[in-house]
Short mmCIF file of C-alpha atoms and ligand atoms in Angstrom, two decimals:
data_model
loop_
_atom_site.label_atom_id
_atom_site.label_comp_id
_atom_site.label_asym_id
_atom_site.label_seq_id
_atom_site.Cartn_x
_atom_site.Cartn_y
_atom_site.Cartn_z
CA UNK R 1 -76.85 30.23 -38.79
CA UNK R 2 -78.87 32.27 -36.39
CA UNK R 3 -82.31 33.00 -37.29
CA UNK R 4 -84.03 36.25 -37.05
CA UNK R 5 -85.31 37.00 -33.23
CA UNK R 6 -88.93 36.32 -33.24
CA UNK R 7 -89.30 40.18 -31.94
CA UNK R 8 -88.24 41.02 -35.57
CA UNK R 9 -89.58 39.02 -38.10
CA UNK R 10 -88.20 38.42 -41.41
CA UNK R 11 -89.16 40.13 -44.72
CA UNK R 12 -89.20 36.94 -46.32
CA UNK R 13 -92.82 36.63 -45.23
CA UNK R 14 -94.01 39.84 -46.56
CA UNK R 15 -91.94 40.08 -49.54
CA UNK R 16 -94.53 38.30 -51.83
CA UNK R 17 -97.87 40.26 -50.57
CA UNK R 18 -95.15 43.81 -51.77
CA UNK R 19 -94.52 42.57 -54.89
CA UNK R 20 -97.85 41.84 -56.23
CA UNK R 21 -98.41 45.50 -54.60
CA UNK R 22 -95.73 47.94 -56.92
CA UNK R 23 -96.42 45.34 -59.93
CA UNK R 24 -98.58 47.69 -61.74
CA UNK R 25 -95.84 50.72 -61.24
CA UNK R 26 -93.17 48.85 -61.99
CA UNK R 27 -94.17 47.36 -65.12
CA UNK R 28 -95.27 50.89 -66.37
CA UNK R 29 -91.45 52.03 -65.45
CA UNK R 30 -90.42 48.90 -67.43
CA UNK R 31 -92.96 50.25 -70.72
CA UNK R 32 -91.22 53.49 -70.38
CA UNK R 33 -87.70 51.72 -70.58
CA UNK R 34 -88.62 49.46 -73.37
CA UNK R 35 -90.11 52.60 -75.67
CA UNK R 36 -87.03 54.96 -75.05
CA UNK R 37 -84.14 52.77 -74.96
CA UNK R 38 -80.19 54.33 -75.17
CA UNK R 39 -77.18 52.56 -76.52
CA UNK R 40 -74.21 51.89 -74.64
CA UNK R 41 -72.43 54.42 -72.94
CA UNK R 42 -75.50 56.56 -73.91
CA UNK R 43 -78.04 55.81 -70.95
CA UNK R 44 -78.64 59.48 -69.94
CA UNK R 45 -82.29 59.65 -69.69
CA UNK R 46 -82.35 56.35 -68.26
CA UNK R 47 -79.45 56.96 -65.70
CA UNK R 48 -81.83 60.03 -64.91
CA UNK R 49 -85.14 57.89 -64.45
CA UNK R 50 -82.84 55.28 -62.14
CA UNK R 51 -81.47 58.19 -59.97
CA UNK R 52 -85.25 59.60 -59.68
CA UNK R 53 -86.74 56.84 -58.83
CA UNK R 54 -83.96 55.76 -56.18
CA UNK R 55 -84.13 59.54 -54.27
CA UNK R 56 -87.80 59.39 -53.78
CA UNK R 57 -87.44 56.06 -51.89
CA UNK R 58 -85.01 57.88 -50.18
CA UNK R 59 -81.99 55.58 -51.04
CA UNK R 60 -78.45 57.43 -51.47
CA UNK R 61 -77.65 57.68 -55.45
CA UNK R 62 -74.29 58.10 -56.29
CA UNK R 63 -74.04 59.04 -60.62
CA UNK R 64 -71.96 58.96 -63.01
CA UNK R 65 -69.71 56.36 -62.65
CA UNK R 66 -68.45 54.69 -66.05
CA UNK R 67 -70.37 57.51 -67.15
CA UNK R 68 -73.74 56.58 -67.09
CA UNK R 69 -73.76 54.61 -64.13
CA UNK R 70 -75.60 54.94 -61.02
CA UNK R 71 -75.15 53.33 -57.04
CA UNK R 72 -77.94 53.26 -55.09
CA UNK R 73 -77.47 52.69 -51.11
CA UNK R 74 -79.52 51.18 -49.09
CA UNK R 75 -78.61 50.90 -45.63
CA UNK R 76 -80.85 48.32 -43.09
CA UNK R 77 -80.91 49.25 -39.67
CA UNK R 78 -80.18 46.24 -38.16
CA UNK R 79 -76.39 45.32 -38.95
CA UNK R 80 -75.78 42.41 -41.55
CA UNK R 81 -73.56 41.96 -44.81
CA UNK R 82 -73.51 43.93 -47.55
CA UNK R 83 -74.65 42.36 -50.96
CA UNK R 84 -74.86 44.38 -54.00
CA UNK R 85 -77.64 43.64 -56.99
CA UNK R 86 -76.55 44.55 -60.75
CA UNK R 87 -78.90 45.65 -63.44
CA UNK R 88 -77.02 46.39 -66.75
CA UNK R 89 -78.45 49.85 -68.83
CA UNK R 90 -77.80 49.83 -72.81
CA UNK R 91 -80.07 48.49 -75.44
CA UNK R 92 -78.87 47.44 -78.59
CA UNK R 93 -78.60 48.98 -82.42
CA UNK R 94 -81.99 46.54 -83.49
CA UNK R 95 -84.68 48.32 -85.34
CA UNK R 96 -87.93 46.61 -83.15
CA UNK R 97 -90.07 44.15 -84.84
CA UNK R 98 -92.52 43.27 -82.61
CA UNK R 99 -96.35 44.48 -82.23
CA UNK R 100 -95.97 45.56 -78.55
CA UNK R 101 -97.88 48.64 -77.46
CA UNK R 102 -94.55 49.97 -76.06
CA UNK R 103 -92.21 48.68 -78.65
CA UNK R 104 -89.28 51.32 -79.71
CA UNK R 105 -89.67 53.84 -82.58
CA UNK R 106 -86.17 55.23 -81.08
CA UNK R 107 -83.23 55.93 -83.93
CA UNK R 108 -79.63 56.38 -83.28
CA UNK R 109 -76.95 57.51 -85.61
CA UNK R 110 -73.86 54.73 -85.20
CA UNK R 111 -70.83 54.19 -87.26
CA UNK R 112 -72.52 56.90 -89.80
CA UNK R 113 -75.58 54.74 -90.35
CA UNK R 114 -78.83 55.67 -88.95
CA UNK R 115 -80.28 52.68 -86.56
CA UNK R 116 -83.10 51.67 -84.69
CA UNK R 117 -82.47 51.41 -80.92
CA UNK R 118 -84.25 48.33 -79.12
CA UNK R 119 -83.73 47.10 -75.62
CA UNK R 120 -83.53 43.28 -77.58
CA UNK R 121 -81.15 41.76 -74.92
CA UNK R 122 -84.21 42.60 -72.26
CA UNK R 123 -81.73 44.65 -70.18
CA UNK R 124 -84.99 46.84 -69.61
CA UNK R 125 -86.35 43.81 -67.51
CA UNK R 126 -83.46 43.50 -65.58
CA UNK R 127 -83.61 47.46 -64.33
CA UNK R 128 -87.08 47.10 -64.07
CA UNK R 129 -86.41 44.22 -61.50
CA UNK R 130 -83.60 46.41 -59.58
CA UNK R 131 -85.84 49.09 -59.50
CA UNK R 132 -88.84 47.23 -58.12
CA UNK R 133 -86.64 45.32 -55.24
CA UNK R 134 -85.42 48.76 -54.16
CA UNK R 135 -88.94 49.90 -54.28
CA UNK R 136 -89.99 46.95 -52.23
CA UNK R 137 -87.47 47.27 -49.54
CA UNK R 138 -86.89 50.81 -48.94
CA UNK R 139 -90.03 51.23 -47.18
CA UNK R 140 -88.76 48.14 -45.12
CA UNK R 141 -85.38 49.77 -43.96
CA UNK R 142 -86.17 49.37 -40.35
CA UNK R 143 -86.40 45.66 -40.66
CA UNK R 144 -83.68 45.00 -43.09
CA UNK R 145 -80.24 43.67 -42.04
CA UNK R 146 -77.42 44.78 -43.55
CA UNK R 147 -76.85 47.06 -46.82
CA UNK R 148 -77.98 46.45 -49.99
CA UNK R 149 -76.08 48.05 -53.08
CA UNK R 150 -78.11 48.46 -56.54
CA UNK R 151 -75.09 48.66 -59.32
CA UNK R 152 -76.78 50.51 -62.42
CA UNK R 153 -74.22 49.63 -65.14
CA UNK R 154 -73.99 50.82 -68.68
CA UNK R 155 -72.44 49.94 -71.66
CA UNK R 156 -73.18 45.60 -70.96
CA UNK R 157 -72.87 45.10 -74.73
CA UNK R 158 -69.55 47.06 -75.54
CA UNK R 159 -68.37 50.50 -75.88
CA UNK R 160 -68.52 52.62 -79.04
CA UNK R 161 -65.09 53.03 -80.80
CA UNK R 162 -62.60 54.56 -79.19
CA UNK R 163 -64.72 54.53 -76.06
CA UNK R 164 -64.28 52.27 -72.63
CA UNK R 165 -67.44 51.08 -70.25
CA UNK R 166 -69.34 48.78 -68.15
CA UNK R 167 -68.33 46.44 -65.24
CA UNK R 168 -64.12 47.12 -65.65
CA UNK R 169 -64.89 50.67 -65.51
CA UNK R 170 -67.38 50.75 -63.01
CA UNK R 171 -64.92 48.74 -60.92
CA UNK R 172 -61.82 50.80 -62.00
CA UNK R 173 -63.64 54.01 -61.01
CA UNK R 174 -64.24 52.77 -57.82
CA UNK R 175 -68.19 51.71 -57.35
CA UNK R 176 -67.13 49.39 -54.72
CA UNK R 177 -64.01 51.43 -53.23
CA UNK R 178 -66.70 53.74 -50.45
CA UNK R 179 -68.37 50.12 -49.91
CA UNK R 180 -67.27 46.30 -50.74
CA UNK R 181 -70.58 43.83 -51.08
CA UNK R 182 -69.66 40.50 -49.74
CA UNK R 183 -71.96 38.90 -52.56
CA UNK R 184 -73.03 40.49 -55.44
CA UNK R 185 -76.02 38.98 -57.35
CA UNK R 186 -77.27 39.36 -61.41
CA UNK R 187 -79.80 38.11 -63.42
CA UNK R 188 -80.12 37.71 -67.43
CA UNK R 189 -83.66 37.13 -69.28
CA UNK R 190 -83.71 33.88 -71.30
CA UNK R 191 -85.78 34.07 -74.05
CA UNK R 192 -86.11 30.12 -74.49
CA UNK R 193 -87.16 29.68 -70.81
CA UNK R 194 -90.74 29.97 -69.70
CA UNK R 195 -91.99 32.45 -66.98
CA UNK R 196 -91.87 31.45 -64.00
CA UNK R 197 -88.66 29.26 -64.45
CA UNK R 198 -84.57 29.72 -62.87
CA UNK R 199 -81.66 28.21 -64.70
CA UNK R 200 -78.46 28.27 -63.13
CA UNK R 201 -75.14 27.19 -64.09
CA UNK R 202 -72.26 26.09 -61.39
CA UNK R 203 -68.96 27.39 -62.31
CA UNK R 204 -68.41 28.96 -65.75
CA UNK R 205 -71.52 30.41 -66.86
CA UNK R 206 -70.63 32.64 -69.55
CA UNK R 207 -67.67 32.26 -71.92
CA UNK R 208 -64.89 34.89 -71.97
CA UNK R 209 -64.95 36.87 -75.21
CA UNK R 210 -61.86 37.89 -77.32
CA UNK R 211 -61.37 40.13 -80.57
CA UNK R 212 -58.78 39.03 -83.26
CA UNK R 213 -57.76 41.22 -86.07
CA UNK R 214 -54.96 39.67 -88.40
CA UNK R 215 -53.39 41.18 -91.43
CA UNK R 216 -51.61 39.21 -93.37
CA UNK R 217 -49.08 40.79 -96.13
CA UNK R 218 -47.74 39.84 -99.24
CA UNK R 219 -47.62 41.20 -102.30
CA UNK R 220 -49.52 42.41 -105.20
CA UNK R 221 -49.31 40.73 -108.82
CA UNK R 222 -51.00 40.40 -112.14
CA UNK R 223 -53.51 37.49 -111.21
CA UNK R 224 -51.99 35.39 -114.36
CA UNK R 225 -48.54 35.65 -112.97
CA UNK R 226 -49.21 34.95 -109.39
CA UNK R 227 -45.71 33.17 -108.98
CA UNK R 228 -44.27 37.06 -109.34
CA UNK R 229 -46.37 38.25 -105.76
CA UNK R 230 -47.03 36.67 -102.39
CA UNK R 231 -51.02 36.05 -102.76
CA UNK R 232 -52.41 37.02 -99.07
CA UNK R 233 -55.85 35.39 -100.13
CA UNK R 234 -54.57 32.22 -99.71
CA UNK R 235 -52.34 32.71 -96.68
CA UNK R 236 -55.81 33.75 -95.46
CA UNK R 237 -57.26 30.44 -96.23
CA UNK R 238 -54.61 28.82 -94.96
CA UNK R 239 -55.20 30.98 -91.81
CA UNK R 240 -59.07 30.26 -91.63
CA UNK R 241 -58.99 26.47 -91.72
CA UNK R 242 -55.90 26.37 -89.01
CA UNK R 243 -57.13 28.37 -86.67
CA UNK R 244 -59.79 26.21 -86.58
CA UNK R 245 -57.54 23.18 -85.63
CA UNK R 246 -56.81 25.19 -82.21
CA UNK R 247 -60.26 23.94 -80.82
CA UNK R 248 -59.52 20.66 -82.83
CA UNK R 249 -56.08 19.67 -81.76
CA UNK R 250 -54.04 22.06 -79.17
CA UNK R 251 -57.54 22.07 -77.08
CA UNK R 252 -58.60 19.24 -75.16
CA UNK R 253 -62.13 17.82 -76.60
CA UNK R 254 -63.65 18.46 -73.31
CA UNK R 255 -62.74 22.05 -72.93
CA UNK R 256 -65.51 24.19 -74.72
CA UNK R 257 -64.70 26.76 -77.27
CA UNK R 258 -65.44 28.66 -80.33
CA UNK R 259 -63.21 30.42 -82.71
CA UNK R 260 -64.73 32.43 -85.45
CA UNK R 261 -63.92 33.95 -88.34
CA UNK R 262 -66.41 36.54 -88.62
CA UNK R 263 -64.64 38.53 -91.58
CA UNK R 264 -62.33 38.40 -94.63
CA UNK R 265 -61.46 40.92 -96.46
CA UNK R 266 -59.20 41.75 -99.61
CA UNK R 267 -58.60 42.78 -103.31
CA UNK R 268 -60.39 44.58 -105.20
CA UNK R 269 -60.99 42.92 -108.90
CA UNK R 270 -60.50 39.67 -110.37
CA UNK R 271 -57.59 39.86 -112.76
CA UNK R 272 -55.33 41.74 -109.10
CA UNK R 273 -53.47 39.56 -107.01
CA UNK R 274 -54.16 41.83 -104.20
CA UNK R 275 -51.11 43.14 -101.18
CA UNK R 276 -53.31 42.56 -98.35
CA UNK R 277 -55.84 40.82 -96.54
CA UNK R 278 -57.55 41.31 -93.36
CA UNK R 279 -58.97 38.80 -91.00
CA UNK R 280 -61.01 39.44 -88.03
CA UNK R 281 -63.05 37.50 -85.71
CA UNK R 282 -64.02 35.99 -81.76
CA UNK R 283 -63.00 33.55 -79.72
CA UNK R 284 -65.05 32.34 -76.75
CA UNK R 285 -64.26 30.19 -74.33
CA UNK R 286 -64.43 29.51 -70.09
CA UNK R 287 -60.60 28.85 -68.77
CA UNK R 288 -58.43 31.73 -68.27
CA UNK R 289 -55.25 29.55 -68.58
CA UNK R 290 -56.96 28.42 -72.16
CA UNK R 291 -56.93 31.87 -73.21
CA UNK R 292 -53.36 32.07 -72.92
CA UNK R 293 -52.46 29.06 -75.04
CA UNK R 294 -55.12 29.94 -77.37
CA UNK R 295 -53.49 33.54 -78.20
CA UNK R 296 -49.78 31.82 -77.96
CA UNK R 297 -51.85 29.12 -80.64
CA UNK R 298 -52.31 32.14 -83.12
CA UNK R 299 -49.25 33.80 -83.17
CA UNK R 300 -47.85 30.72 -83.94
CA UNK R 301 -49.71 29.28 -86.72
CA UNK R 302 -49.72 32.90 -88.51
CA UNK R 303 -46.28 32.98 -88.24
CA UNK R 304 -46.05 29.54 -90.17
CA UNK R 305 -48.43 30.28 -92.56
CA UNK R 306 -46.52 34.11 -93.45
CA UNK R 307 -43.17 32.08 -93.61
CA UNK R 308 -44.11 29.49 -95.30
CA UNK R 309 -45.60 32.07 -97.72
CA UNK R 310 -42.70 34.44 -97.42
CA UNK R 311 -45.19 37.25 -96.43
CA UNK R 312 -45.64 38.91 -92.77
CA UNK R 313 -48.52 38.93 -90.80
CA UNK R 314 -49.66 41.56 -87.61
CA UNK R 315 -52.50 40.18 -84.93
CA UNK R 316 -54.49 42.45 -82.76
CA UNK R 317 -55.47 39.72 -80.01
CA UNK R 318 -58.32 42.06 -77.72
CA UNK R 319 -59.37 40.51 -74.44
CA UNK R 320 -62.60 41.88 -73.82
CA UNK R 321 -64.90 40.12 -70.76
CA UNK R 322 -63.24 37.67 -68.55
CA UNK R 323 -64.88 34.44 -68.09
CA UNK R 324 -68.10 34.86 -65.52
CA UNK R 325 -68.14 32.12 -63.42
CA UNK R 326 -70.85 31.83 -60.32
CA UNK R 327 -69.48 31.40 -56.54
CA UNK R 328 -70.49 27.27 -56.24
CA UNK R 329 -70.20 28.02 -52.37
CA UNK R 330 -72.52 30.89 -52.90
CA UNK R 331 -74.90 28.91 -55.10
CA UNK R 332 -74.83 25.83 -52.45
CA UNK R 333 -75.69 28.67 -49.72
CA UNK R 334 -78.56 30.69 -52.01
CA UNK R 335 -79.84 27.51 -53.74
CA UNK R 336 -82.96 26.86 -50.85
CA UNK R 337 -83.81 30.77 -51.74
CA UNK R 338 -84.13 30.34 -55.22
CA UNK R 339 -86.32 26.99 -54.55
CA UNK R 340 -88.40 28.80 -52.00
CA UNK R 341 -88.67 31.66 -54.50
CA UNK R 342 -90.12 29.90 -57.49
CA UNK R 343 -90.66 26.34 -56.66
CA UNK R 344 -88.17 23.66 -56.66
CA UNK R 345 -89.49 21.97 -59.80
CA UNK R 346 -88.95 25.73 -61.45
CA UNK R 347 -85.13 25.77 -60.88
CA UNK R 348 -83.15 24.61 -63.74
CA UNK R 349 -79.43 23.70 -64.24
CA UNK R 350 -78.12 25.34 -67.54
CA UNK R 351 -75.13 24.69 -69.93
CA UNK R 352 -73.26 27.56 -70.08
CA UNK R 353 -73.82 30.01 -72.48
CA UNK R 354 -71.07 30.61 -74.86
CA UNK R 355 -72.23 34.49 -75.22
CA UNK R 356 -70.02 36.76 -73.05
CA UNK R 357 -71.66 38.84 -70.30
CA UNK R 358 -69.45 41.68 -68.75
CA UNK R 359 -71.13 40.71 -65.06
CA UNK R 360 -67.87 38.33 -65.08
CA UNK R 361 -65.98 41.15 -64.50
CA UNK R 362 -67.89 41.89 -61.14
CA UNK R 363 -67.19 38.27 -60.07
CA UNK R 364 -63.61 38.43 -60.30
CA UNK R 365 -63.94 40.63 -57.23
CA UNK R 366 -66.93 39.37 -55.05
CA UNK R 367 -68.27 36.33 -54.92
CA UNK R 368 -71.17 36.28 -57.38
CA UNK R 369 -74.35 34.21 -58.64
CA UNK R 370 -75.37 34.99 -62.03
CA UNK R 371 -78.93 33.42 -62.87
CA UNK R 372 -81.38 32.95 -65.92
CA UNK R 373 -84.55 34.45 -65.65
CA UNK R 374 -87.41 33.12 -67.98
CA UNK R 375 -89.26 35.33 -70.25
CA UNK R 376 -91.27 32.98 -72.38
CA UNK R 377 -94.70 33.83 -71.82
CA UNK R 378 -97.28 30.58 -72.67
CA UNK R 379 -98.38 31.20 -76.41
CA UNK R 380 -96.54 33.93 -77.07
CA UNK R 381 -93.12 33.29 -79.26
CA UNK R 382 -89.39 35.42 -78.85
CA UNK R 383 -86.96 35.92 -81.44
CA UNK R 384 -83.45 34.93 -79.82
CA UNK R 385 -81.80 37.85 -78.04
CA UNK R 386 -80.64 40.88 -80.00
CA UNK R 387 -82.77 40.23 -82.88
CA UNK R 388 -86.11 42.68 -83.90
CA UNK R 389 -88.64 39.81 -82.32
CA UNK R 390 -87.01 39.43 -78.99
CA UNK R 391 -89.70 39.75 -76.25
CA UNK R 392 -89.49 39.40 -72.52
CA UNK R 393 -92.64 39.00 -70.55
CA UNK R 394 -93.99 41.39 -68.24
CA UNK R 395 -94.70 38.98 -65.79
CA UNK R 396 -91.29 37.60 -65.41
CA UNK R 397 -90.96 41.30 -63.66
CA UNK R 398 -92.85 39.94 -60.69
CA UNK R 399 -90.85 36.35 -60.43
CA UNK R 400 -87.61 38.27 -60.82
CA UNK R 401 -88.48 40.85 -57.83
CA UNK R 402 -89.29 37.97 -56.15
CA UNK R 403 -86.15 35.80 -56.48
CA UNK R 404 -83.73 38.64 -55.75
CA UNK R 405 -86.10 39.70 -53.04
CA UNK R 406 -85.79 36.23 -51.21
CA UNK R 407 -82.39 35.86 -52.23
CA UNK R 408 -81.06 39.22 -50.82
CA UNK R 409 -83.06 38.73 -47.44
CA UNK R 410 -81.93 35.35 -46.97
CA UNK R 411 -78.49 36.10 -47.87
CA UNK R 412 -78.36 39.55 -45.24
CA UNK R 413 -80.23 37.43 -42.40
CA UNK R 414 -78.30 34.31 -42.23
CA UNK R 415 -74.73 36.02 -42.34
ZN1 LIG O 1 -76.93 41.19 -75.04
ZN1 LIG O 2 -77.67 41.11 -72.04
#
C-alpha cells in the first residue's frame, strides 16, 4: 500500500484538531433536526437544510432522488477511489417523551390518526455526522484523494401505503449510475452502547425483513352448529402454532430467525362462526437461500391446514429489505481505522441485530461496512429505539465524525 508522499501529508493527522472545531455547529444542526423531524418519504425541510448546508461548502448537490433524497459530491484533487457515506432522513410516528431542550412537539396526520413525529431511531445523529464529515473535509479538498459521495436517503423505516422509498429507490433511480463508490460506509446509533464505543458485526449484520398477510376462508355458521361451516378461527390457530415449527423443524437450529404473528383478526360476536380470518405478520432472518424455503414453508403448511379444513387460504408473502451483510474483506482492510479512531479497547464485535435496516440494499451493490455507533451517555438512561425515551448523545456526534473521518481517509489514501 503506498503511503502518502511526505510533500502531502495525510488528513488523518488533522482530522481530530477539525472536529473538535465545527462541534459546536454541528450539534446545533443536529438540535434543529431532532426538534423538526419528517416522516418517511416526507423529509422536505430536511432535504432542504442537507442541500444548504452541502452548497455553501461548495460540494455538488444533486436532489430529489427517491424523492427526498440528496447526493452530495465531493471531489479530492489528488486522484484516489471513490467511497460513498450514507446517512438515512425519516423519523418515526413516536410522540417524544423525553425532557430534552430540543425534543419534538412536531404532529403528523398518518393512517387518519394524528401522531407525534420523533427522530426515535436517532437517524438525526447519523445526518448530523454526514453533515459534519462533509463540513470537515470540504475545506480540505486540495489534500483529499479521491471522491467522496454523501448518500442522503429517505424513507429508512418504510414507505407510506401505496408509496415506494429509500435505498432500492435511490439505487433504481440511479444515485450511483453518474458515479459508482468502490466502498460505501453507514453507521446506526445503539442505544445500549456507551459513547465512545464501535460494535461491528462480520457478515450478516442485520436480518432481512418480510411481510406476510394470510387469509384463510371458510365458512360462516351458527356458533352451536359449527359442524354446518368451515370455522377459519381455528384454521388460524392451526396456522399460528405451525408456522412456528418452520424455525423449529424445516430450519436448521443454527440458522437464526424469527417468525411472527403480529395480528389475528376475525368475527364479529360470540354466538357467529365467522367466514374469514386474517393473519398477518414478519419474518426476519440473514440467508437469502432461507428466505426461499421459508416462503415455499408457508404456502405449504396453509395449504394443509385449508385442506385439511376444506377451506382456502390466499398469502401475500412481501420481501421488503434484503439481508445487510458487511464486506469481511472490507472490515479486515478498515478494522486498524476504526481502532485508531476510538481506541482498540472501544471496538466491539456485535451479534447481529435481528431488526432490518434498508442500508442492505446499498451492499448488494458495493462493498459495504455497516457499524454501531454508541449513544449511551454515562448516567443518563435511553428507551430502546423507536420508543418516546430514546436518546442519543450529543457527544457521540464528535466520535462518529471522527470514525468516518479516519475511515474515509484511510480508505481513499491506501487504494
Ligand atoms: Zn429505526
Ligand atoms: Zn434506524
Amino acid at each position: 500500500m503506498p503511503k502518502p508522499s511526505p510533500a502531502r501529508p495525510s488528513l488523518v493527522g488533522e482530522l481530530d484538531a477539525a472536529v473538535r472545531e465545527v462541534e459546536p455547529r454541528i450539534v446545533a444542526i443536529r438540535h434543529h433536526l431532532h426538534r423538526y423531524p419528517e416522516l418517511s418519504n416526507r423529509e422536505f425541510r430536511t432535504a432542504e437544510l442537507i442541500a444548504r448546508h452541502l452548497r455553501e461548502l461548495d460540494i455538488e448537490v444533486r436532489e430529489r432522488i427517491a424523492h427526498t433524497g440528496v447526493l452530495g459530491i465531493l471531489r479530492g484533487r489528488r486522484p484516489g477511489p471513490v467511497v460513498a457515506v450514507r446517512a438515512d432522513m425519516d423519523a418515526l410516528p413516536v410522540t417524544e417523551e423525553t425532557d430534552l431542550p430540543y425534543r419534538s412537539t412536531e404532529r403528523a396526520i398518518v393512517d387518519g390518526q394524528e401522531v407525534g413525529v420523533m427522530h426515535a431511531c436517532g437517524h438525526d445523529v447519523h445526518m448530523a455526522v454526514a453533515l459534519g464529515l462533509a463540513t470537515v473535509l470540504a475545506p480540505r479538498r486540495d489534500r483529499l484523494a479521491g471522491t467522496v459521495l454523501f448518500v442522503f436517503q429517505p424513507c429508512e423505516e418504510g414507505a407510506p401505503a401505496g408509496e415506494t422509498g429509500g435505498a432500492w429507490l435511490m439505487l433504481n433511480e440511479g444515485v450511483f449510475d453518474e458515479i459508482r463508490p468502490s466502498a460505501i460506509f453507514g453507521l446506526h446509533t445503539d442505544s445500549e452502547m456507551p459513547v465512545g464505543t464501535v460494535g461491528y458485526t462480520p457478515g450478516p449484520t442485520n436480518a432481512s425483513s418480510d411481510n406476510f398477510r394470510i387469509r384463510l376462508v371458510g365458512r360462516s355458521a351458527h356458533a352451536a352448529w359449527p359442524h354446518l361451516g368451515v370455522d377459519p378461527i381455528v384454521m388460524g390457530a392451526q396456522a399460528v402454532l405451525a408456522l412456528q415449527t418452520i424455525r423449529s423443524r424445516t430450519l436448521s437450529p443454527y440458522e437464526p430467525s424469527v417468525i411472527s404473528v403480529t395480528k389475528f383478526h376475525g368475527g364479529v360476536r360470540d354466538n357467529i362462526g365467522p367466514d374469514e380470518v386474517v393473519l398477518e405478520g414478519t419474518v426476519r432472518l440473514f440467508d437469502e437461500a432461507v428466505r426461499d424455503r421459508v416462503e415455499q414453508r408457508f404456502h405449504e403448511i396453509l395449504d394443509g391446514i385449508a385442506r385439511a379444513a376444506g377451506g382456502q387460504y390466499e398469502l401475500e408473502y412481501i420481501r421488503r429489505n434484503p439481508v445487510n451483510v458487511n464486506d469481511e474483506a472490507l472490515l479486515a482492510r478498515m478494522m486498524p481505522s476504526l481502532e485508531a479512531a476510538v481506541g482498540r479497547e472501544n471496538v466491539h464485535q456485535k451479534l447481529p441485530w435481528m431488526a432490518a435496516e434498508d442500508f442492505g440494499w446499498f451492499a448488494r451493490e458495493v462493498p459495504a461496512l455497516f457499524l454501531h455507533l454508541g449513544t449511551l451517555a454515562p448516567g443518563t438512561t435511553s428507551g430502546n429505539h423507536h420508543t418516546p425515551t430514546f436518546r442519543a448523545d450529543d457527544s457521540a456526534i464528535a466520535v462518529g465524525m471522527r470514525l468516518l473521518g479516519r475511515m474515509v481517509v484511510d480508505y481513499v489514501e491506501q487504494a
